[in-house]
Amino acid sequence: MSTTRLSSTGLVVSAHSADFIWRAGGAIALYSKRGWRITVVCLSYGERGESQKLWKDSSMTLDRVKAARRAEAEKAGQVLGVNEFGFFDLGDYPLRTNLEALERLADIYQSLRPAWVLTHSHEDPYNFDHPEATRFAQEARVVAQAHGRRGAAAAIGAPPVFLFEPHQPEQCNWKPQLILDITEVWDIKRKAFEQMDAQEHLWEYYTRVALQRGAQGARNSERKMTHGEAYQRVFPTVTENFQ
Ligand SMILES: [Zn+2]
């Protein structure tokens, strides 16, 4: 976690417009505080599947839900320090990606040249949109690495990919392999939760997750941390040190 990296940019690919807040809000706030440029791509607004509270109003329409979810995500993004959003509006439940969207995301990779990428778990039997977002984010990364796409100079290197914590990790074959200490930005992450009026039922749930990972982070280190955010690695970490 050095701030002297050549590319001080991070990319988060979120299936629905709120996923990045619960699962990666701490990482975004932490790196934003360090002066990094953070881009969040939301493949959908979660308008059908993750907006239950809004649909209690029987006069609700899909367009109004989308607008409300986008506004919430932007407000939360402002709290966390997101520099820019890419709203792909591909629909949810089901989320279906296409070639045009793949090229758009590959262009984002090539212009941003992120030092790391955060996205969903590989599996999620409760939600097929999440693994689809992961597959898509990884395919776009590989496409952006191709020298024949826009020439060798445009091709990106190999930014590490970290998979953020799914709602029920055991069912998703997801294991924490990295616990990020988000204690110093916890208040910011919690404030971002509070912008998500449509999913108020998750505020306390994800506060408990952060506390749990915080306790485990302290147990696995010398850190006096209280709040954590866990990730699974896709690729091996390449380093010259064990520490
Ligand atoms: Zn989601």
Coordinates of N, CA, C and O in Angstrom, one line a residue, residues 9-194:
T9 N -4.1 5.4 -9.3 CA -5.6 5.3 -9.6 C -6.1 4.0 -9.3 O -5.4 2.9 -9.4
G10 N -7.4 3.9 -8.9 CA -8.0 2.7 -8.5 C -9.4 2.6 -9.3 O -10.0 3.6 -9.5
L11 N -9.7 1.4 -9.7 CA -11.0 1.1 -10.4 C -11.8 0.1 -9.6 O -11.4 -0.9 -9.2
V12 N -13.1 0.5 -9.4 CA -14.1 -0.4 -8.7 C -15.2 -0.7 -9.7 O -15.8 0.2 -10.3
V13 N -15.5 -2.0 -9.9 CA -16.5 -2.4 -10.8 C -17.6 -3.0 -10.0 O -17.5 -4.1 -9.4
S14 N -18.8 -2.4 -10.0 CA -19.9 -2.7 -9.1 C -21.1 -3.1 -10.0 O -21.4 -2.4 -11.0
A15 N -21.7 -4.3 -9.7 CA -22.8 -4.7 -10.5 C -24.0 -3.8 -10.4 O -24.6 -3.4 -11.4
H16 N -24.3 -3.4 -9.2 CA -25.5 -2.5 -8.9 C -24.9 -1.2 -8.3 O -23.8 -1.2 -7.8
S17 N -25.7 -0.2 -8.3 CA -25.2 1.2 -8.0 C -24.8 1.3 -6.5 O -24.1 2.2 -6.2
A18 N -25.2 0.4 -5.6 CA -24.8 0.6 -4.2 C -23.8 -0.4 -3.7 O -23.2 -0.3 -2.6
D19 N -23.5 -1.5 -4.5 CA -22.6 -2.5 -4.0 C -21.3 -2.0 -3.5 O -20.7 -2.5 -2.5
F20 N -20.7 -1.0 -4.3 CA -19.4 -0.5 -3.9 C -19.3 0.1 -2.6 O -18.3 0.2 -2.0
I21 N -20.5 0.6 -2.1 CA -20.5 1.3 -0.8 C -20.3 0.4 0.4 O -19.4 0.5 1.2
W22 N -21.1 -0.7 0.4 CA -21.1 -1.7 1.5 C -19.8 -2.4 1.5 O -19.2 -2.7 2.5
R23 N -19.3 -2.7 0.3 CA -18.2 -3.7 0.1 C -16.8 -3.1 0.0 O -15.8 -3.7 0.3
A24 N -16.7 -1.9 -0.6 CA -15.4 -1.3 -0.9 C -15.3 0.2 -0.5 O -14.4 0.8 -0.8
G25 N -16.4 0.6 0.3 CA -16.4 2.0 0.7 C -15.2 2.4 1.5 O -14.7 3.6 1.4
G26 N -14.7 1.5 2.3 CA -13.5 1.8 3.2 C -12.3 2.0 2.3 O -11.5 2.9 2.5
A27 N -12.1 1.1 1.3 CA -10.9 1.2 0.5 C -10.9 2.5 -0.3 O -9.9 3.2 -0.4
I28 N -12.1 2.9 -0.8 CA -12.3 4.1 -1.6 C -11.9 5.3 -0.7 O -11.1 6.2 -1.1
A29 N -12.5 5.4 0.5 CA -12.2 6.5 1.4 C -10.8 6.6 1.8 O -10.2 7.7 1.8
L30 N -10.2 5.4 2.0 CA -8.8 5.4 2.4 C -7.8 5.9 1.3 O -7.0 6.8 1.6
Y31 N -8.0 5.4 0.1 CA -7.2 5.8 -1.0 C -7.5 7.3 -1.4 O -6.6 8.0 -1.9
S32 N -8.7 7.7 -1.3 CA -9.1 9.0 -1.7 C -8.3 10.0 -0.8 O -7.8 11.0 -1.2
K33 N -8.3 9.6 0.5 CA -7.6 10.4 1.5 C -6.1 10.6 1.2 O -5.5 11.5 1.5
R34 N -5.6 9.5 0.6 CA -4.2 9.5 0.2 C -3.9 10.2 -1.1 O -2.8 10.2 -1.6
G35 N -5.0 10.8 -1.7 CA -4.8 11.5 -2.9 C -4.9 10.8 -4.2 O -4.6 11.2 -5.3
W36 N -5.4 9.5 -4.1 CA -5.6 8.7 -5.3 C -6.8 9.1 -6.1 O -7.8 9.7 -5.5
R37 N -6.8 8.8 -7.4 CA -8.0 9.1 -8.2 C -8.8 7.7 -8.3 O -8.2 6.7 -8.7
I38 N -10.0 7.8 -7.9 CA -10.9 6.6 -7.8 C -12.0 6.7 -8.8 O -12.8 7.6 -8.7
T39 N -12.2 5.7 -9.7 CA -13.3 5.6 -10.6 C -14.2 4.4 -10.2 O -13.6 3.3 -10.0
V40 N -15.5 4.7 -10.2 CA -16.4 3.6 -9.9 C -17.3 3.4 -11.1 O -17.9 4.3 -11.6
V41 N -17.3 2.1 -11.6 CA -18.2 1.8 -12.7 C -19.4 1.0 -12.1 O -19.2 0.0 -11.4
C42 N -20.6 1.5 -12.3 CA -21.8 0.8 -11.9 C -22.5 0.2 -13.1 O -22.9 1.0 -14.0
L43 N -22.5 -1.1 -13.2 CA -23.1 -1.7 -14.4 C -24.6 -1.5 -14.5 O -25.2 -1.5 -15.6
S44 N -25.3 -1.4 -13.4 CA -26.7 -1.1 -13.4 C -27.0 -0.3 -12.1 O -26.1 0.0 -11.3
Y45 N -28.3 0.1 -12.0 CA -28.7 0.9 -10.8 C -29.2 0.0 -9.7 O -29.6 0.5 -8.7
G46 N -29.3 -1.3 -10.0 CA -30.0 -2.2 -9.0 C -31.5 -1.8 -8.9 O -32.1 -2.0 -7.9
E47 N -32.0 -1.4 -10.0 CA -33.4 -0.8 -10.0 C -34.4 -1.9 -9.8 O -35.5 -1.6 -9.1
R48 N -34.2 -3.1 -10.2 CA -35.2 -4.1 -10.0 C -35.0 -4.9 -8.8 O -35.9 -5.2 -8.0
G49 N -33.7 -5.3 -8.6 CA -33.4 -6.3 -7.5 C -33.0 -5.8 -6.2 O -33.0 -6.5 -5.2
E50 N -32.5 -4.5 -6.2 CA -31.9 -4.0 -4.9 C -32.5 -2.7 -4.5 O -31.8 -1.8 -4.0
S51 N -33.8 -2.5 -4.7 CA -34.4 -1.2 -4.4 C -35.8 -1.5 -3.8 O -36.8 -0.8 -4.0
Q52 N -35.9 -2.5 -2.9 CA -37.2 -3.0 -2.4 C -38.0 -1.8 -1.8 O -39.2 -1.7 -2.0
K53 N -37.3 -1.0 -1.0 CA -38.0 0.0 -0.2 C -38.8 1.0 -1.2 O -39.9 1.4 -0.9
L54 N -38.1 1.3 -2.3 CA -38.7 2.3 -3.2 C -40.0 1.7 -3.9 O -40.9 2.4 -4.2
W55 N -39.9 0.3 -4.1 CA -41.0 -0.3 -4.8 C -42.3 -0.5 -3.9 O -43.3 -1.0 -4.3
K56 N -42.1 -0.1 -2.6 CA -43.3 -0.2 -1.7 C -44.4 0.9 -2.2 O -45.5 0.7 -1.9
D57 N -43.9 1.9 -2.9 CA -44.8 2.9 -3.4 C -45.4 2.3 -4.7 O -44.6 2.1 -5.7
S58 N -46.7 2.1 -4.7 CA -47.3 1.4 -5.9 C -47.3 2.2 -7.2 O -47.5 1.7 -8.3
S59 N -47.0 3.5 -7.1 CA -47.0 4.3 -8.3 C -45.5 4.4 -8.8 O -45.3 5.2 -9.8
M60 N -44.6 3.7 -8.2 CA -43.2 3.8 -8.6 C -43.0 3.3 -10.0 O -43.7 2.4 -10.5
T61 N -42.0 4.0 -10.7 CA -41.7 3.5 -12.1 C -40.2 3.2 -12.1 O -39.4 3.7 -11.3
L62 N -39.8 2.4 -13.1 CA -38.4 2.0 -13.3 C -37.5 3.2 -13.4 O -36.4 3.3 -12.8
D63 N -37.9 4.2 -14.2 CA -37.1 5.4 -14.4 C -36.9 6.2 -13.1 O -35.8 6.7 -12.8
R64 N -37.9 6.3 -12.3 CA -37.8 7.0 -11.0 C -36.9 6.3 -10.1 O -36.1 6.9 -9.3
V65 N -37.0 4.9 -10.1 CA -36.1 4.2 -9.2 C -34.6 4.4 -9.7 O -33.7 4.6 -8.8
K66 N -34.4 4.3 -11.0 CA -33.0 4.5 -11.5 C -32.5 5.8 -11.1 O -31.3 5.9 -10.6
A67 N -33.3 6.9 -11.2 CA -32.8 8.2 -10.9 C -32.5 8.3 -9.4 O -31.5 8.9 -9.0
A68 N -33.4 7.7 -8.6 CA -33.2 7.8 -7.1 C -31.9 7.1 -6.7 O -31.1 7.6 -5.9
R69 N -31.7 5.9 -7.3 CA -30.5 5.1 -7.0 C -29.2 5.8 -7.5 O -28.2 5.7 -6.8
R70 N -29.3 6.4 -8.6 CA -28.1 7.1 -9.1 C -27.8 8.3 -8.2 O -26.6 8.5 -7.9
A71 N -28.8 9.0 -7.8 CA -28.6 10.2 -6.9 C -28.0 9.7 -5.6 O -27.0 10.3 -5.1
E72 N -28.5 8.6 -5.1 CA -27.9 8.1 -3.8 C -26.4 7.7 -4.0 O -25.6 8.0 -3.1
A73 N -26.2 7.0 -5.1 CA -24.8 6.5 -5.3 C -23.8 7.7 -5.5 O -22.7 7.7 -4.9
E74 N -24.3 8.7 -6.1 CA -23.5 9.9 -6.3 C -23.2 10.6 -5.0 O -22.1 11.1 -4.7
K75 N -24.3 10.7 -4.2 CA -24.1 11.3 -2.9 C -23.1 10.6 -2.0 O -22.2 11.1 -1.4
A76 N -23.3 9.2 -2.0 CA -22.4 8.4 -1.2 C -20.9 8.5 -1.8 O -20.0 8.5 -1.0
G77 N -20.8 8.5 -3.1 CA -19.5 8.7 -3.8 C -18.8 9.9 -3.4 O -17.6 10.0 -3.2
Q78 N -19.6 11.0 -3.2 CA -19.1 12.3 -2.8 C -18.5 12.2 -1.4 O -17.4 12.7 -1.1
V79 N -19.2 11.5 -0.5 CA -18.8 11.3 0.8 C -17.5 10.5 0.9 O -16.5 10.9 1.6
L80 N -17.4 9.5 0.0 CA -16.2 8.6 0.0 C -15.0 9.2 -0.7 O -13.9 8.8 -0.4
G81 N -15.3 10.1 -1.6 CA -14.2 10.7 -2.4 C -14.0 10.1 -3.8 O -12.9 10.1 -4.3
V82 N -15.1 9.5 -4.3 CA -15.0 9.0 -5.7 C -14.8 10.1 -6.7 O -15.5 11.2 -6.6
N83 N -13.9 10.0 -7.6 CA -13.6 11.1 -8.5 C -14.6 11.1 -9.7 O -15.0 12.1 -10.2
E84 N -14.9 9.9 -10.2 CA -15.8 9.8 -11.3 C -16.5 8.5 -11.4 O -16.0 7.5 -10.9
F85 N -17.8 8.6 -11.9 CA -18.6 7.4 -12.1 C -18.7 7.1 -13.5 O -18.8 8.0 -14.4
G86 N -18.9 5.8 -13.8 CA -19.3 5.4 -15.1 C -20.6 4.6 -14.9 O -20.6 3.5 -14.3
F87 N -21.8 5.1 -15.3 CA -23.0 4.4 -15.1 C -23.4 3.8 -16.5 O -23.6 4.5 -17.4
F88 N -23.3 2.4 -16.5 CA -23.5 1.7 -17.8 C -24.9 1.4 -18.1 O -25.3 1.2 -19.2
D89 N -25.8 1.4 -17.1 CA -27.2 1.2 -17.2 C -27.6 0.0 -18.1 O -28.3 0.1 -19.0
L90 N -27.0 -1.1 -17.7 CA -27.2 -2.4 -18.5 C -28.4 -3.2 -18.0 O -28.7 -4.2 -18.6
G91 N -29.0 -2.7 -16.9 CA -30.2 -3.4 -16.4 C -29.7 -4.5 -15.4 O -28.6 -4.9 -15.4
D92 N -30.6 -4.8 -14.4 CA -30.3 -5.8 -13.4 C -31.4 -6.8 -13.3 O -32.5 -6.6 -13.8
Y93 N -31.1 -7.9 -12.7 CA -32.1 -9.0 -12.5 C -32.9 -9.3 -13.7 O -34.1 -9.1 -13.7
P94 N -32.2 -9.6 -14.8 CA -30.8 -10.0 -14.9 C -29.9 -8.9 -15.5 O -30.4 -8.1 -16.3
L95 N -28.6 -8.9 -15.1 CA -27.6 -8.1 -15.7 C -27.1 -8.8 -16.9 O -26.7 -10.0 -16.8
R96 N -27.1 -8.2 -18.0 CA -26.5 -8.8 -19.3 C -25.5 -7.8 -19.9 O -25.9 -6.7 -20.2
T97 N -24.3 -8.2 -20.0 CA -23.3 -7.3 -20.6 C -23.3 -7.6 -22.1 O -23.8 -8.5 -22.6
N98 N -22.6 -6.6 -22.8 CA -22.5 -6.8 -24.3 C -21.2 -6.2 -24.8 O -20.4 -5.7 -24.0
L99 N -20.9 -6.4 -26.1 CA -19.6 -6.0 -26.6 C -19.3 -4.6 -26.5 O -18.2 -4.2 -26.2
E100 N -20.3 -3.7 -26.7 CA -20.1 -2.3 -26.7 C -19.7 -1.9 -25.2 O -18.8 -1.1 -25.0
A101 N -20.4 -2.5 -24.2 CA -20.0 -2.2 -22.8 C -18.6 -2.7 -22.5 O -17.9 -2.1 -21.8
L102 N -18.3 -3.9 -23.1 CA -16.9 -4.4 -22.9 C -15.8 -3.5 -23.4 O -14.8 -3.2 -22.7
E103 N -16.1 -2.9 -24.6 CA -15.1 -2.0 -25.2 C -15.0 -0.7 -24.3 O -14.0 -0.1 -24.1
R104 N -16.2 -0.3 -23.8 CA -16.2 0.9 -23.0 C -15.4 0.7 -21.7 O -14.6 1.6 -21.3
L105 N -15.6 -0.4 -21.1 CA -14.8 -0.7 -19.9 C -13.3 -0.8 -20.2 O -12.5 -0.4 -19.4
A106 N -13.0 -1.5 -21.3 CA -11.6 -1.6 -21.7 C -11.0 -0.3 -21.9 O -9.8 0.0 -21.6
D107 N -11.7 0.7 -22.5 CA -11.2 2.0 -22.7 C -11.0 2.7 -21.4 O -10.0 3.4 -21.2
I108 N -11.8 2.5 -20.4 CA -11.6 3.0 -19.1 C -10.3 2.5 -18.5 O -9.5 3.2 -17.9
Y109 N -10.1 1.2 -18.6 CA -8.9 0.6 -18.1 C -7.7 1.3 -18.8 O -6.7 1.6 -18.1
Q110 N -7.8 1.4 -20.1 CA -6.6 2.0 -20.8 C -6.4 3.5 -20.5 O -5.2 3.9 -20.4
S111 N -7.4 4.2 -20.3 CA -7.2 5.6 -20.0 C -6.8 5.8 -18.5 O -6.0 6.7 -18.2
L112 N -7.4 5.0 -17.6 CA -7.1 5.2 -16.2 C -5.8 4.5 -15.8 O -5.1 5.0 -14.9
R113 N -5.5 3.4 -16.4 CA -4.3 2.5 -16.0 C -4.3 2.3 -14.5 O -3.4 2.7 -13.8
P114 N -5.3 1.6 -14.0 CA -5.5 1.5 -12.5 C -4.3 0.7 -11.9 O -3.9 -0.3 -12.5
A115 N -4.0 1.0 -10.7 CA -3.0 0.3 -9.9 C -3.6 -1.0 -9.3 O -2.9 -1.9 -8.9
W116 N -4.9 -0.9 -9.1 CA -5.7 -2.1 -8.6 C -7.1 -2.0 -9.0 O -7.6 -0.9 -9.4
V117 N -7.8 -3.2 -9.0 CA -9.2 -3.3 -9.4 C -9.9 -4.0 -8.3 O -9.4 -5.0 -7.8
L118 N -11.1 -3.5 -8.0 CA -11.9 -4.2 -7.0 C -13.2 -4.6 -7.6 O -13.9 -3.8 -8.3
T119 N -13.7 -5.8 -7.4 CA -15.0 -6.2 -7.9 C -15.5 -7.3 -7.1 O -15.0 -7.6 -6.0
H120 N -16.6 -8.0 -7.6 CA -17.3 -9.0 -6.7 C -16.6 -10.3 -6.7 O -15.7 -10.6 -7.4
S121 N -17.3 -11.2 -5.9 CA -16.8 -12.6 -5.8 C -17.0 -13.4 -7.1 O -17.9 -13.0 -7.9
H122 N -16.3 -14.4 -7.2 CA -16.5 -15.3 -8.5 C -17.8 -16.0 -8.4 O -18.4 -16.3 -9.5
E123 N -18.3 -16.3 -7.2 CA -19.6 -17.1 -7.1 C -20.5 -16.3 -6.2 O -20.1 -15.6 -5.3
D124 N -21.8 -16.5 -6.5 CA -22.8 -16.0 -5.6 C -24.2 -16.6 -5.9 O -24.9 -16.1 -6.8
P125 N -24.5 -17.7 -5.2 CA -25.8 -18.4 -5.6 C -27.0 -17.6 -5.3 O -28.1 -17.9 -5.7
Y126 N -26.9 -16.4 -4.6 CA -28.0 -15.6 -4.2 C -28.2 -14.5 -5.3 O -29.2 -13.8 -5.3
N127 N -27.2 -14.3 -6.1 CA -27.2 -13.1 -7.0 C -26.4 -13.4 -8.2 O -25.1 -13.4 -8.1
F128 N -27.0 -13.6 -9.4 CA -26.2 -13.9 -10.6 C -25.6 -12.7 -11.2 O -24.7 -12.8 -12.0
D129 N -26.1 -11.5 -10.9 CA -25.5 -10.3 -11.4 C -24.1 -10.1 -10.9 O -23.2 -9.5 -11.6
H130 N -23.8 -10.4 -9.7 CA -22.5 -10.1 -9.1 C -21.4 -10.9 -9.8 O -20.4 -10.3 -10.2
P131 N -21.5 -12.3 -9.9 CA -20.4 -13.0 -10.6 C -20.3 -12.5 -12.1 O -19.2 -12.6 -12.7
E132 N -21.5 -12.1 -12.7 CA -21.4 -11.6 -14.1 C -20.6 -10.4 -14.2 O -19.8 -10.2 -15.1
A133 N -20.7 -9.5 -13.2 CA -19.9 -8.3 -13.1 C -18.4 -8.6 -13.0 O -17.6 -8.0 -13.6
T134 N -18.1 -9.6 -12.2 CA -16.7 -10.0 -12.0 C -16.1 -10.6 -13.3 O -15.0 -10.2 -13.7
R135 N -16.9 -11.4 -13.9 CA -16.4 -12.0 -15.2 C -16.2 -10.9 -16.2 O -15.1 -10.8 -16.9
F136 N -17.1 -10.0 -16.3 CA -17.0 -8.8 -17.2 C -15.8 -7.9 -16.9 O -15.1 -7.5 -17.8
A137 N -15.7 -7.6 -15.6 CA -14.5 -6.7 -15.2 C -13.2 -7.4 -15.5 O -12.3 -6.7 -16.0
Q138 N -13.1 -8.7 -15.4 CA -11.9 -9.4 -15.7 C -11.6 -9.5 -17.2 O -10.5 -9.4 -17.6
E139 N -12.7 -9.7 -17.9 CA -12.5 -9.9 -19.3 C -12.1 -8.5 -19.9 O -11.2 -8.5 -20.8
A140 N -12.7 -7.4 -19.5 CA -12.3 -6.1 -20.0 C -10.8 -5.8 -19.6 O -10.1 -5.2 -20.4
R141 N -10.4 -6.3 -18.5 CA -9.0 -6.1 -18.0 C -8.1 -6.8 -19.0 O -7.0 -6.3 -19.4
V142 N -8.4 -8.0 -19.4 CA -7.6 -8.8 -20.3 C -7.6 -8.2 -21.7 O -6.6 -8.1 -22.4
V143 N -8.8 -7.7 -22.1 CA -8.9 -7.0 -23.4 C -8.0 -5.8 -23.5 O -7.3 -5.5 -24.4
A144 N -8.0 -5.1 -22.3 CA -7.2 -3.8 -22.3 C -5.7 -4.1 -22.2 O -4.9 -3.2 -22.5
Q145 N -5.3 -5.4 -22.0 CA -3.9 -5.8 -22.0 C -3.4 -6.1 -23.4 O -2.2 -6.3 -23.6
A146 N -4.3 -6.2 -24.3 CA -4.0 -6.7 -25.7 C -3.2 -5.6 -26.4 O -3.8 -4.5 -26.6
H147 N -2.0 -5.9 -26.9 CA -1.2 -5.0 -27.6 C -1.8 -4.6 -29.0 O -1.6 -3.5 -29.5
G148 N -2.6 -5.5 -29.5 CA -3.2 -5.3 -30.8 C -4.4 -4.4 -30.8 O -5.0 -4.1 -31.8
R149 N -4.9 -4.0 -29.6 CA -6.1 -3.3 -29.5 C -6.0 -1.8 -29.9 O -6.7 -1.4 -30.8
R150 N -5.1 -1.1 -29.2 CA -4.9 0.3 -29.6 C -3.3 0.5 -29.6 O -2.9 1.6 -29.4
G151 N -2.6 -0.5 -29.8 CA -1.1 -0.4 -29.8 C -0.5 -0.7 -28.5 O -1.2 -0.7 -27.5
A152 N 0.8 -1.1 -28.5 CA 1.4 -1.6 -27.3 C 1.5 -0.5 -26.2 O 1.4 -0.8 -25.0
A153 N 1.6 0.8 -26.6 CA 1.7 1.8 -25.6 C 0.4 2.0 -24.8 O 0.4 2.4 -23.6
A154 N -0.8 1.7 -25.4 CA -2.1 1.8 -24.7 C -2.3 0.6 -23.8 O -3.1 0.7 -22.9
A155 N -1.7 -0.5 -24.2 CA -2.0 -1.7 -23.4 C -1.6 -1.6 -21.9 O -0.6 -1.0 -21.6
I156 N -2.5 -2.0 -21.0 CA -2.2 -1.9 -19.6 C -1.3 -3.1 -19.1 O -1.2 -4.1 -19.8
G157 N -0.8 -2.9 -18.0 CA 0.0 -4.0 -17.4 C -0.9 -5.0 -16.7 O -1.9 -5.5 -17.3
A158 N -0.6 -5.4 -15.5 CA -1.4 -6.4 -14.8 C -1.8 -6.0 -13.4 O -1.3 -6.4 -12.4
P159 N -2.8 -5.0 -13.4 CA -3.2 -4.6 -12.1 C -3.8 -5.7 -11.3 O -4.6 -6.5 -11.8
P160 N -3.5 -5.8 -10.0 CA -4.1 -6.9 -9.2 C -5.6 -6.7 -9.0 O -6.0 -5.6 -9.0
V161 N -6.3 -7.8 -9.0 CA -7.7 -7.8 -8.8 C -8.1 -8.3 -7.4 O -7.6 -9.4 -7.0
F162 N -8.8 -7.6 -6.7 CA -9.3 -8.0 -5.3 C -10.8 -8.1 -5.4 O -11.5 -7.3 -5.9
L163 N -11.3 -9.3 -4.8 CA -12.7 -9.5 -4.8 C -13.3 -9.1 -3.5 O -12.9 -9.6 -2.4
F164 N -14.3 -8.2 -3.5 CA -14.8 -7.8 -2.2 C -15.8 -8.8 -1.6 O -16.3 -9.7 -2.2
E165 N -16.1 -8.5 -0.3 CA -16.8 -9.6 0.5 C -18.3 -9.6 0.0 O -19.0 -8.7 0.1
P166 N -18.8 -10.9 -0.3 CA -20.2 -11.0 -0.7 C -21.0 -11.0 0.6 O -20.5 -11.1 1.7
H167 N -22.3 -11.0 0.4 CA -23.3 -10.9 1.5 C -23.2 -12.2 2.4 O -23.2 -12.1 3.6
Q168 N -23.0 -13.3 1.8 CA -22.9 -14.6 2.6 C -21.6 -15.3 2.1 O -21.8 -16.2 1.2
P169 N -20.5 -15.0 2.6 CA -19.2 -15.5 2.0 C -19.1 -17.0 1.9 O -18.6 -17.5 0.9
E170 N -19.6 -17.7 2.9 CA -19.4 -19.2 2.9 C -20.1 -19.8 1.7 O -19.6 -20.8 1.1
Q171 N -21.3 -19.3 1.3 CA -22.0 -19.9 0.2 C -21.4 -19.5 -1.1 O -21.7 -20.1 -2.2
C172 N -20.5 -18.5 -1.1 CA -19.9 -18.0 -2.4 C -18.4 -18.5 -2.5 O -17.7 -18.1 -3.4
N173 N -18.0 -19.5 -1.7 CA -16.6 -20.0 -1.7 C -15.6 -18.8 -1.7 O -14.7 -18.8 -2.4
W174 N -15.9 -17.9 -0.9 CA -15.1 -16.7 -0.8 C -14.4 -16.7 0.6 O -15.0 -16.9 1.6
K175 N -13.1 -16.4 0.5 CA -12.3 -16.4 1.8 C -11.5 -15.1 1.9 O -11.0 -14.6 0.9
P176 N -11.5 -14.5 3.1 CA -10.7 -13.2 3.3 C -9.2 -13.6 3.2 O -8.7 -14.4 4.0
Q177 N -8.5 -13.0 2.2 CA -7.1 -13.2 2.1 C -6.3 -11.9 2.4 O -5.1 -11.9 2.4
L178 N -7.1 -10.8 2.5 CA -6.4 -9.5 2.8 C -7.5 -8.7 3.6 O -8.7 -8.7 3.2
I179 N -7.1 -8.2 4.8 CA -8.0 -7.4 5.5 C -7.4 -6.0 5.6 O -6.3 -5.8 6.1
L180 N -8.2 -5.1 5.0 CA -7.7 -3.7 4.9 C -8.2 -3.0 6.2 O -9.4 -3.1 6.6
D181 N -7.2 -2.3 6.9 CA -7.6 -1.6 8.1 C -8.2 -0.3 7.7 O -7.6 0.6 7.1
I182 N -9.5 -0.2 7.9 CA -10.3 1.0 7.5 C -10.7 1.8 8.8 O -11.6 2.7 8.7
T183 N -10.1 1.6 9.9 CA -10.4 2.3 11.1 C -10.5 3.8 11.0 O -11.4 4.5 11.4
E184 N -9.4 4.3 10.3 CA -9.3 5.8 10.2 C -10.4 6.4 9.3 O -10.6 7.6 9.4
V185 N -11.0 5.6 8.5 CA -12.1 6.2 7.6 C -13.5 5.6 7.9 O -14.4 5.7 7.1
W186 N -13.6 4.8 9.0 CA -14.8 4.2 9.3 C -16.0 5.2 9.3 O -17.1 4.9 8.8
D187 N -15.8 6.3 10.0 CA -16.9 7.3 10.1 C -17.4 7.8 8.7 O -18.5 8.0 8.5
I188 N -16.4 7.8 7.7 CA -16.8 8.2 6.4 C -17.6 7.1 5.7 O -18.6 7.4 5.1
K189 N -17.1 5.9 5.9 CA -17.9 4.8 5.3 C -19.3 4.7 5.9 O -20.3 4.6 5.1
R190 N -19.4 4.9 7.2 CA -20.8 4.8 7.8 C -21.6 6.0 7.3 O -22.8 5.8 7.0
K191 N -21.0 7.1 7.1 CA -21.8 8.3 6.6 C -22.3 8.0 5.1 O -23.4 8.4 4.7
A192 N -21.4 7.3 4.4 CA -21.8 6.9 3.0 C -23.0 5.9 3.1 O -24.0 6.0 2.2
F193 N -23.0 5.0 4.0 CA -24.2 4.1 4.2 C -25.5 4.9 4.3 O -26.5 4.6 3.8
E194 N -25.4 6.0 5.1 CA -26.6 6.8 5.5 C -27.1 7.6 4.3 O -28.2 8.2 4.4

